[in-house]
Short mmCIF file of C-alpha atoms in Angstrom, two decimals:
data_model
loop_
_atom_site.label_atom_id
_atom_site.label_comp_id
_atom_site.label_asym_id
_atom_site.label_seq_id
_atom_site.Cartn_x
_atom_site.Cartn_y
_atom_site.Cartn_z
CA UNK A 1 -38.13 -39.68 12.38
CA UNK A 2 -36.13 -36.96 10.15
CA UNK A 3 -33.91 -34.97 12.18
CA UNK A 4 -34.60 -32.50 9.00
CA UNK A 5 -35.85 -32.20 5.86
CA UNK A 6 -32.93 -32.52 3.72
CA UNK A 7 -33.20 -35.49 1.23
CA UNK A 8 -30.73 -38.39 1.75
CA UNK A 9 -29.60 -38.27 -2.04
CA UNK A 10 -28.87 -34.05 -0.88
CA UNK A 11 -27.12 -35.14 2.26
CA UNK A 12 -25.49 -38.07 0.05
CA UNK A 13 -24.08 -34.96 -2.21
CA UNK A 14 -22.55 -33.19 0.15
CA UNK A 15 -20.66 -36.35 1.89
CA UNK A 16 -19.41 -37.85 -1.63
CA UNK A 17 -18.21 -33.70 -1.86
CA UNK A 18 -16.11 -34.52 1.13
CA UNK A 19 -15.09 -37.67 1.03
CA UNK A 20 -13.46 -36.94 -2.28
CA UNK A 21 -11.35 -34.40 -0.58
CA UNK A 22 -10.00 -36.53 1.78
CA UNK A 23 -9.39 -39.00 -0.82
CA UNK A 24 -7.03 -36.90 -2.18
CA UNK A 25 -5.13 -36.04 0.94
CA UNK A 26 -6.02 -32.00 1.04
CA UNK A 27 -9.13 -32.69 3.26
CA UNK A 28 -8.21 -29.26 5.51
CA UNK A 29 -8.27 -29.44 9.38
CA UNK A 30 -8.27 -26.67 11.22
CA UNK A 31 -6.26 -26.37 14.30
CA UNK A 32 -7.82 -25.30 17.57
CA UNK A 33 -5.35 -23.15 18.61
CA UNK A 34 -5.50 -19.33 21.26
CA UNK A 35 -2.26 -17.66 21.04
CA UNK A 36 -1.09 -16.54 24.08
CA UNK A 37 -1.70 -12.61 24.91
CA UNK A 38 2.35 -10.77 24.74
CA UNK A 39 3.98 -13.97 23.88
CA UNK A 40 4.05 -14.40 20.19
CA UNK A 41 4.67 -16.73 17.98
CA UNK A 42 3.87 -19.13 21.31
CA UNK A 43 -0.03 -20.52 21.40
CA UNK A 44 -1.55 -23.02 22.91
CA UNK A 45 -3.58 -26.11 20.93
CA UNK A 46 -6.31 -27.43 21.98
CA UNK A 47 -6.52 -31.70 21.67
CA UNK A 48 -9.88 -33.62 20.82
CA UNK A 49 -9.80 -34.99 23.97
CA UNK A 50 -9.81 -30.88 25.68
CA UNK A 51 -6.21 -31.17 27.10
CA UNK A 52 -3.81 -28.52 25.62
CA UNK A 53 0.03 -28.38 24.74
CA UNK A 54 1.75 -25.64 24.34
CA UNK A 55 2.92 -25.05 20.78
CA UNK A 56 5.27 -22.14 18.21
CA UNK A 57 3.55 -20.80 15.32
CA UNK A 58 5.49 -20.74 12.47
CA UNK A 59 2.71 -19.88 9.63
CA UNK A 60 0.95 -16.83 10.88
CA UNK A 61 -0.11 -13.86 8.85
CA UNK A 62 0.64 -11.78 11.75
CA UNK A 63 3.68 -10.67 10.07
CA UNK A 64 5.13 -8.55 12.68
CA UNK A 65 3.32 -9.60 15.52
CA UNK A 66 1.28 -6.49 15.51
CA UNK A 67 -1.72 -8.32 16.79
CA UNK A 68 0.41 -8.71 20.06
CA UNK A 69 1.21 -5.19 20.30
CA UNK A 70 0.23 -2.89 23.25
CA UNK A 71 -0.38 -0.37 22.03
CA UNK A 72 -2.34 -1.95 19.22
CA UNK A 73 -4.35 -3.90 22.31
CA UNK A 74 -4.76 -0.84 23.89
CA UNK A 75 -6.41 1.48 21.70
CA UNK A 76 -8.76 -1.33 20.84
CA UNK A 77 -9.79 -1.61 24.70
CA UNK A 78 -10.09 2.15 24.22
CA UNK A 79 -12.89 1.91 21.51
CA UNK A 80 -14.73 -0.25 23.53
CA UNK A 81 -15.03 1.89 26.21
CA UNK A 82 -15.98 4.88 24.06
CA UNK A 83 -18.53 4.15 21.55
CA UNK A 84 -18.54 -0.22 22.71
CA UNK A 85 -18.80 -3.22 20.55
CA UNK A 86 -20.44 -3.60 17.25
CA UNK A 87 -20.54 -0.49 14.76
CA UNK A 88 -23.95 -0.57 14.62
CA UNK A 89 -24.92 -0.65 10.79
CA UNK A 90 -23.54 -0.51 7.43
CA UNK A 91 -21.16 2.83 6.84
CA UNK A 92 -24.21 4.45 5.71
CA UNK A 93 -27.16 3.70 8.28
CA UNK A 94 -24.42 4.42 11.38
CA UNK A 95 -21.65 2.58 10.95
CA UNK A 96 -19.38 5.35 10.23
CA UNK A 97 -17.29 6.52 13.28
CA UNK A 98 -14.28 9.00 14.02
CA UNK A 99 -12.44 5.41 14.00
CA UNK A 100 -13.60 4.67 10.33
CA UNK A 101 -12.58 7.60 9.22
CA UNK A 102 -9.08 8.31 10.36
CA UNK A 103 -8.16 5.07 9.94
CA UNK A 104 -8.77 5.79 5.91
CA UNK A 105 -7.27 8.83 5.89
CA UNK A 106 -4.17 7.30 7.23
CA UNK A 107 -4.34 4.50 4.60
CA UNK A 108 -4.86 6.89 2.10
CA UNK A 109 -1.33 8.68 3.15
CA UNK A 110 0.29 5.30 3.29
CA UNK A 111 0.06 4.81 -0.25
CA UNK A 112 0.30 8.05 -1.52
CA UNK A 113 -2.90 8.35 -2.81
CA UNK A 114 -6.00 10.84 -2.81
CA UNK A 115 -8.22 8.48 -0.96
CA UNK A 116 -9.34 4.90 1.10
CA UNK A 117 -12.21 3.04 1.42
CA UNK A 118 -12.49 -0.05 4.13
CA UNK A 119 -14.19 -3.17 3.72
CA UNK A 120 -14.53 -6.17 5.72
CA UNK A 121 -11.92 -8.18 4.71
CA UNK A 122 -9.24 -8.39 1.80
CA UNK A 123 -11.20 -10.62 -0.42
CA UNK A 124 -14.21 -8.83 -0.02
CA UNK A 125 -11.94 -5.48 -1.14
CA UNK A 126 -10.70 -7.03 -4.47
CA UNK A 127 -13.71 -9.15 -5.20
CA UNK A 128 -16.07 -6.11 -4.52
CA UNK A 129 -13.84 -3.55 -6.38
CA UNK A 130 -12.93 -5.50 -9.14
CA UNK A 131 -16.58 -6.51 -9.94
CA UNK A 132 -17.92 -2.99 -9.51
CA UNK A 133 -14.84 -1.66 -12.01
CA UNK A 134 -16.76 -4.04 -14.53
CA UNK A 135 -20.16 -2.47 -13.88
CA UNK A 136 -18.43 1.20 -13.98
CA UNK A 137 -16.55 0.60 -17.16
CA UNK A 138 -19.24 -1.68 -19.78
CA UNK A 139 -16.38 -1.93 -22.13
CA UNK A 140 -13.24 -2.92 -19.68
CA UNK A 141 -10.73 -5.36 -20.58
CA UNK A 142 -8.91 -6.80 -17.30
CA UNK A 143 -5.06 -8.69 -18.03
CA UNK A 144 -4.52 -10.54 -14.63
CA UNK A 145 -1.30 -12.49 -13.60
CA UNK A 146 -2.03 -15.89 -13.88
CA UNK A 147 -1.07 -16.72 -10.23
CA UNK A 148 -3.61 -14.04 -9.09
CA UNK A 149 -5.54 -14.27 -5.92
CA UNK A 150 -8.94 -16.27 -5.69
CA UNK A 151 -10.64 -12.90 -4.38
CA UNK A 152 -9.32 -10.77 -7.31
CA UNK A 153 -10.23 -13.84 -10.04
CA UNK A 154 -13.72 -14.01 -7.96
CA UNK A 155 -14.12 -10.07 -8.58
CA UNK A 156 -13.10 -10.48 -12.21
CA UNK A 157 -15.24 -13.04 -13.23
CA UNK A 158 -18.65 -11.24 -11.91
CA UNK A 159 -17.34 -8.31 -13.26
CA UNK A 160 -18.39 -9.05 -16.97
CA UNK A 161 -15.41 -7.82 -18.51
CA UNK A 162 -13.37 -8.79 -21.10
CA UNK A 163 -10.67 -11.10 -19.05
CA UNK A 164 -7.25 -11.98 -20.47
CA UNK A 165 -4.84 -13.48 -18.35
CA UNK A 166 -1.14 -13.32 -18.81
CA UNK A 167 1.80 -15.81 -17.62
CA UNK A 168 2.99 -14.73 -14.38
CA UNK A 169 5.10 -12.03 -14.32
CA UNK A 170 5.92 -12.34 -18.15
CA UNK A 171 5.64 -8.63 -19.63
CA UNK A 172 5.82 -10.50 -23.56
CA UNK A 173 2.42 -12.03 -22.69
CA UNK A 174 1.06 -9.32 -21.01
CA UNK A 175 1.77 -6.80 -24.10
CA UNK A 176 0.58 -9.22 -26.67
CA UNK A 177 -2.81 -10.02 -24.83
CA UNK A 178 -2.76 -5.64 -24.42
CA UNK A 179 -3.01 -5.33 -27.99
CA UNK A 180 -5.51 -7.17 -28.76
CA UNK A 181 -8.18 -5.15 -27.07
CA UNK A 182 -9.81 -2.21 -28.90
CA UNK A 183 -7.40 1.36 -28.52
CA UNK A 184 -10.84 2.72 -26.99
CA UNK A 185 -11.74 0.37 -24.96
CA UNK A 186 -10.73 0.88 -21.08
CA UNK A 187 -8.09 -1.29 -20.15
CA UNK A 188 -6.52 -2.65 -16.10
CA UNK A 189 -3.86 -4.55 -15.46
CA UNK A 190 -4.48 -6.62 -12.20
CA UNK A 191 -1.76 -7.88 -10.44
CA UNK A 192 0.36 -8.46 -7.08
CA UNK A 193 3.21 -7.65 -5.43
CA UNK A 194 3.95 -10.53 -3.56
CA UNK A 195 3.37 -13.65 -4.81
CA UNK A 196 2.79 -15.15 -1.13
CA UNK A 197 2.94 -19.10 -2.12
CA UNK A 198 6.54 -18.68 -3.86
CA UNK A 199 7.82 -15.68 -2.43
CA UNK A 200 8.15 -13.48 -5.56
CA UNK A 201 7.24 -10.07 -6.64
CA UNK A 202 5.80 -8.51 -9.30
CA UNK A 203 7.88 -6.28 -11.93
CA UNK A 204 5.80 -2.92 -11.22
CA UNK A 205 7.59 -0.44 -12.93
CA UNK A 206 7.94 -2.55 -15.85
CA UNK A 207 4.27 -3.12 -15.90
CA UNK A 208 3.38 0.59 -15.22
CA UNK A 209 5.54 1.39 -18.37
CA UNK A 210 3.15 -1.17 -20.62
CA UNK A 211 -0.10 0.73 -18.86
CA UNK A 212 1.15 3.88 -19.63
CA UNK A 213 2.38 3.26 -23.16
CA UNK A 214 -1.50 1.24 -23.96
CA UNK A 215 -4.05 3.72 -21.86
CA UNK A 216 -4.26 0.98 -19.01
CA UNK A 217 -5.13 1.67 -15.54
CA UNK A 218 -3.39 -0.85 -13.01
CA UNK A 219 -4.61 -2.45 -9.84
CA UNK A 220 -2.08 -3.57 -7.41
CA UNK A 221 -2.70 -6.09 -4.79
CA UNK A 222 -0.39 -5.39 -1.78
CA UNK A 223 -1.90 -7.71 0.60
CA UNK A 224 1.36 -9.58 1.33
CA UNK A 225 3.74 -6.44 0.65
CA UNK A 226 1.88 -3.86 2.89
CA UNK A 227 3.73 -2.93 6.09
CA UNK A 228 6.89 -4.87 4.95
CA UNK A 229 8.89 -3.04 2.40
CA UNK A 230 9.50 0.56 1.91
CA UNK A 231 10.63 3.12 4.30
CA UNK A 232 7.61 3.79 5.62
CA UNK A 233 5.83 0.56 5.27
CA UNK A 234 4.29 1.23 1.72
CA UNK A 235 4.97 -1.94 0.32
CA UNK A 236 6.78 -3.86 -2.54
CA UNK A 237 5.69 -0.53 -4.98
CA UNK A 238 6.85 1.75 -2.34
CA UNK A 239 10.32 0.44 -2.24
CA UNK A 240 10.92 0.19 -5.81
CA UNK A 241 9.39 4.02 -6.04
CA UNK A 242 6.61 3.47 -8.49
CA UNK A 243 4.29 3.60 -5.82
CA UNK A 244 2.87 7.22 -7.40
CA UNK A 245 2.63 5.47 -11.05
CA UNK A 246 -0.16 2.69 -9.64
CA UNK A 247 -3.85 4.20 -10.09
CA UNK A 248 -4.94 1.41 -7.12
CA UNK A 249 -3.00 -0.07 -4.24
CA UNK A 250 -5.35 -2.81 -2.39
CA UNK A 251 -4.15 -4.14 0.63
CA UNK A 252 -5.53 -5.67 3.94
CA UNK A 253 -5.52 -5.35 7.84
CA UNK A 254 -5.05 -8.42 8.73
CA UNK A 255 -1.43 -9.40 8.22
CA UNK A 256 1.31 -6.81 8.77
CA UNK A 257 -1.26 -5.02 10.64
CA UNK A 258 -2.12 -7.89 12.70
CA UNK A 259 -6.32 -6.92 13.11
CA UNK A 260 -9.08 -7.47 10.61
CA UNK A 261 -10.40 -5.73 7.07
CA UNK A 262 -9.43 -4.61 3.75
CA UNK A 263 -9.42 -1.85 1.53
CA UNK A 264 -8.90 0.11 -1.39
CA UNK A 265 -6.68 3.20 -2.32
CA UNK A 266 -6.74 5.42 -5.54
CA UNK A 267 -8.31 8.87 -7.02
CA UNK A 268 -10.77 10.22 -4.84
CA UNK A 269 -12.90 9.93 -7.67
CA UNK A 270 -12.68 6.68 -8.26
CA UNK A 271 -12.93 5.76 -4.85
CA UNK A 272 -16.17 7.84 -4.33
CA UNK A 273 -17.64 5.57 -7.09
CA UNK A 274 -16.50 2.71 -5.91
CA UNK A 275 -18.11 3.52 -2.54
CA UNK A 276 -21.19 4.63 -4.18
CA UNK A 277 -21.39 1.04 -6.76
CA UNK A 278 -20.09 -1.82 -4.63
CA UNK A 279 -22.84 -3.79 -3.36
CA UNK A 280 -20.17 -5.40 -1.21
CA UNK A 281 -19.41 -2.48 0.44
CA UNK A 282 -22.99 -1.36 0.75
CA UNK A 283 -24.87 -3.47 2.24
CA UNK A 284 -22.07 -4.94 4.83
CA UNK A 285 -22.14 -3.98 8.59
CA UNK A 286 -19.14 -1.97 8.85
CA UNK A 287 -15.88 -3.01 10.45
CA UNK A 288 -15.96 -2.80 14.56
CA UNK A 289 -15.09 0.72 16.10
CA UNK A 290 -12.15 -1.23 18.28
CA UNK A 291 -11.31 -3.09 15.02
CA UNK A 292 -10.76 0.08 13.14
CA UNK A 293 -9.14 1.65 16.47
CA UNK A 294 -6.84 -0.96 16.98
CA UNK A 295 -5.58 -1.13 12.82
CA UNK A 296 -5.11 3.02 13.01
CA UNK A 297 -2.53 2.24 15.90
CA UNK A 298 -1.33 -0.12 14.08
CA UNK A 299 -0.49 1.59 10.61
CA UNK A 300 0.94 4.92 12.26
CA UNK A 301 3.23 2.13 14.56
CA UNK A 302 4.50 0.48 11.76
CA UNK A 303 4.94 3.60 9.69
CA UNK A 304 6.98 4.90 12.19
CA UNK A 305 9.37 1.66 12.27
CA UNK A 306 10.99 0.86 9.87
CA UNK A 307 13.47 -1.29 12.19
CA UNK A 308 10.85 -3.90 12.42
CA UNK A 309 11.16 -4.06 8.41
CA UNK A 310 14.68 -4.61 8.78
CA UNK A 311 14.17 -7.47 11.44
CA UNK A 312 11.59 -9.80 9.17
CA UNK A 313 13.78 -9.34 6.22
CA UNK A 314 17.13 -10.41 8.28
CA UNK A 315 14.92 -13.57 10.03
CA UNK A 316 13.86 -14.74 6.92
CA UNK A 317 17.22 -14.63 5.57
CA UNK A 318 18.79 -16.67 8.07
CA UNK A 319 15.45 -19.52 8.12
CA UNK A 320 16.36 -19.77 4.54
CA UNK A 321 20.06 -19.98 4.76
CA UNK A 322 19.45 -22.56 7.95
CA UNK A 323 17.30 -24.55 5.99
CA UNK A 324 19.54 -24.90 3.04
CA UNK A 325 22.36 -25.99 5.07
CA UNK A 326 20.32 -28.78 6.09
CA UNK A 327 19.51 -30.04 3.26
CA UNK A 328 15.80 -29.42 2.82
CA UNK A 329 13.73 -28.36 0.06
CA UNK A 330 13.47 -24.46 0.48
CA UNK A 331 12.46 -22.43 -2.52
CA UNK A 332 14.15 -19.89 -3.66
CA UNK A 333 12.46 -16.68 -2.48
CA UNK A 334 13.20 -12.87 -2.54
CA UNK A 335 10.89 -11.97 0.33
CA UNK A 336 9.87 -12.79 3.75
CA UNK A 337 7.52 -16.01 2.48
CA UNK A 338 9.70 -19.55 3.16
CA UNK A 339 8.42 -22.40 1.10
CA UNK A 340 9.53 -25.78 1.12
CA UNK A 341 8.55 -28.21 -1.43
CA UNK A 342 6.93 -31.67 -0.31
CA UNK A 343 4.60 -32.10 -3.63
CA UNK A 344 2.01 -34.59 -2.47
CA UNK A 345 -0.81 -33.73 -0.81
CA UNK A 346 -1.09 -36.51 1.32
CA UNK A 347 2.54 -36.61 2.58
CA UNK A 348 2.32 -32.67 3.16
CA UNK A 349 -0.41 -33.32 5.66
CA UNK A 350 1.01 -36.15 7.42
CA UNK A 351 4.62 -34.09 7.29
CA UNK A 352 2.45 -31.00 9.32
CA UNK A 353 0.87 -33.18 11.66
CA UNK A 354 3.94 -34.99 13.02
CA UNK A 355 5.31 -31.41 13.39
CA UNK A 356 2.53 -30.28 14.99
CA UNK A 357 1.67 -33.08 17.66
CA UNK A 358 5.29 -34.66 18.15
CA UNK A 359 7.05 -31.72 17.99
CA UNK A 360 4.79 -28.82 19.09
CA UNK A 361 5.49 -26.76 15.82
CA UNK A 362 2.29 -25.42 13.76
CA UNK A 363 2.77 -24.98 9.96
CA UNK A 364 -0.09 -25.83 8.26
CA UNK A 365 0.05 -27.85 4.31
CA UNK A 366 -0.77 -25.85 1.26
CA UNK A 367 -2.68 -27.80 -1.18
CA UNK A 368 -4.63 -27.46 -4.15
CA UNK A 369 -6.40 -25.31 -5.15
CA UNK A 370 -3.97 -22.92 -3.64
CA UNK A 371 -1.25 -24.14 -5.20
CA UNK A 372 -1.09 -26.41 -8.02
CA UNK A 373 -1.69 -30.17 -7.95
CA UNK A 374 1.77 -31.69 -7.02
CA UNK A 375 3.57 -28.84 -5.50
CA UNK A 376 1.68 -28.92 -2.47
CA UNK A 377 4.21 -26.80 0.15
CA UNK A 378 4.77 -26.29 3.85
CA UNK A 379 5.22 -21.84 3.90
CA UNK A 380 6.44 -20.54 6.84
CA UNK A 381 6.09 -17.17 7.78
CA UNK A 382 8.92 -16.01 10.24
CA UNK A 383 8.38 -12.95 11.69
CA UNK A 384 10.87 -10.54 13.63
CA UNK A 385 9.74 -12.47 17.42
CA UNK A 386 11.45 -15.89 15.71
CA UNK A 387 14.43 -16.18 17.43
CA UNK A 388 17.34 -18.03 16.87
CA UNK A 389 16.84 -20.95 18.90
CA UNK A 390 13.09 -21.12 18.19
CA UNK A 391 14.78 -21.39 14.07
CA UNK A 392 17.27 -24.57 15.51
CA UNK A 393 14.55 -26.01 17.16
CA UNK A 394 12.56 -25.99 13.81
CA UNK A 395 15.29 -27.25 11.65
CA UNK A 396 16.11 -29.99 14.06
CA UNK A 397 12.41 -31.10 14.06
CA UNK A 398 12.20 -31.13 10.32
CA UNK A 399 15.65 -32.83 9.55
CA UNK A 400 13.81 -35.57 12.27
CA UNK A 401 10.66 -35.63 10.76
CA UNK A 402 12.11 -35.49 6.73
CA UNK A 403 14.25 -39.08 8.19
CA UNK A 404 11.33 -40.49 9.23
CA UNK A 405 9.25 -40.18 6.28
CA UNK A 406 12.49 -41.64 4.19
CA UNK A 407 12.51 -38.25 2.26
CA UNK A 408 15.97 -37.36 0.93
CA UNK A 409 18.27 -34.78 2.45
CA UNK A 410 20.69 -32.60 0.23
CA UNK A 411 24.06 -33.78 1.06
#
């Protein structure tokens, strides 16, 4: 008897999908893994057989440990016993609460801009945005960085518009791809400020200057940059003081901010269309109350510290530095991202497992298609809770775990 009523040459499919994956060594695994409440980076995983060990997490997007926070914890519990769990609808059938609202206000004033407008989740901000800019503008050209985000190339694409896409960070390329579009037609230049697989940024003022001088708008990812640089948390624009010259700042919840979400930040008026176009924001149930509670706490903390700032940048100084000195493949960054090189995907897998279950230490491989075939990378992510003997334990456990593998070791 069937179990169901998919075909075996359909179920044959979707296994020769998988087992190609693995083939290649990039089959992903996902770690079962509850941090522990107050105690961050620290976590426990959970083993196939149910026992757990007690592990460090060294490749969190929790940036600042914000998820850990309490008063971050506190105004979620808060929410809940206000208004309770779910939202209730999408923003416009009652999904729309007090939280909602100030929390986009508050966005809005991070970035300097006129107005905010939350979605579900990063990727669904830039994919949603970007495709709706397409559908607002019939005649857009988009110029994206080549090393753009998967959401912002998903957005592009079902936008419909006229996509060029420029060598990374390479102003040459960018103005010779600018003039080939029409002087009438309307123009954006997509791009990052952190580059969050090799820990570079973006050349915004340089690139604002090219907008300006062709009639481009520009639309700034911030994902990786929000919360961490400039005084007041801004990001990578907000340190270099350009922030005013970007038309849209996108950025998430998740990661500095340590909850859930995305969004959007520009004109009002562009905002209002975007809020009136985007499918994905739409029809989507809207974020939960506590959700929204908790990430409002969250931004007005961080705004208010810049000390914590201060505290990622000096930690991931001194992982670098640390790494160097023994030996081991670090890249060369200029921000709080920590990437060192393994280049196979296989290797990088075994290389995070023996980390992981002989030494208690979570990083987790980056393969393709997130990075490019044979520069598949271990990226850690220390955040300001990394202390210094947590940083020799983790040098001391790679040095062991690069000897066993026979890798070489700078003298």
């Amino acid at each position: 008897m069937r179990v169901n009523a998919m075909r075996d040459q359909d179920a044959a499919a979707f296994q020769a999908a998988v087992d190609q994956v693995r083939q290649e060594g990039r089959y992903r695994v996902f770690a079962d893994i509850r941090r522990e409440q107050g105690r961050f980076p620290h976590a426990r995983l959970r083993l196939e057989d149910g026992a757990e060990r007690r592990i460090v997490v060294w490749c969190s997007n929790d940036y600042l440990g914000q998820g850990q926070h309490p008063g971050v914890l506190a105004a979620a519990h808060a929410a809940i016993d206000d208004v309770g769990a779910g939202a209730g609808g999408t923003r416009n059938i009652s999904g729309t609460t007090s939280y909602h609202v100030d929390l986009e206000r508050e966005l809005a004033a991070l970035h300097g801009k006129q107005a905010a407008l939350l979605f579900t989740s990063g990727y669904v901000s830039n994919d949603a945005t970007l495709a709706t800019l397409g559908r607002l503008f019939p005649d857009l050209w988009i110029f994206s960085d080549e090393l753009n985000h998967a959401s912002m190339i998903e957005g592009m694409r079902r936008s419909k518009a006229q996509v060029r896409i420029f060598r990374h960070n390479d102003l040459q390329s960018l103005e010779s791809l600018l003039n080939e579009a029409p002087p009438a037609a309307a123009k954006l230049i997509a791009f990052e400020s952190v580059y969050s697989m090799d820990g570079d940024t973006a050349p915004i003022g340089d690139i604002c200057d090219l907008a300006e001088q062709y009639g481009a708008m520009t639309y700034l990812d911030e994902v990786h940059g929000v919360g961490l640089y400039g005084h007041g948390g801004g990001g990578v624009a907000e340190r270099d003081g350009v922030m005013h010259r970007v038309d849209f700042i996108e950025g998430t919840l998740a990661k500095a901010f340590g909850a859930m979400g995305g969004y959007v930040t520009g004109p009002k008026a562009a905002i209002d269309a975007i809020r009136s176009f985007a499918p994905g924001f739409i029809f989507t149930t809207s974020l939960a109350p506590s959700i929204a509670a908790a990430a409002l706490e969250s931004v007005r903390l961080v705004r208010a510290c810049p000390h914590m700032r201060d505290r990622l940048s000096e930690r991931a100084d001194r992982l670098k530095a640390l790494l160097k000195e023994a030996g081991l493949p670090v890249m060369e960054t200029t921000t709080h991202i920590v990437p060192v090189m393994v280049g196979d995907a296989a290797l990088c897998k075994r290389i995070s497992d023996a980390l992981l279950y002989e030494h208690g230490l979570y990083v987790q491989p980056i393969n393709f298609p997130t990075v490019p075939r044979g520069a598949e990378r271990l990226r850690f992510t220390p955040s300001p809770f990394h202390d210094d003997a947590l940083m020799a334990d983790l040098v001391r456990a790679l040095v062991t775990v690069w000897k066993g593998f026979d890798l070489k070791i700078a003298a």
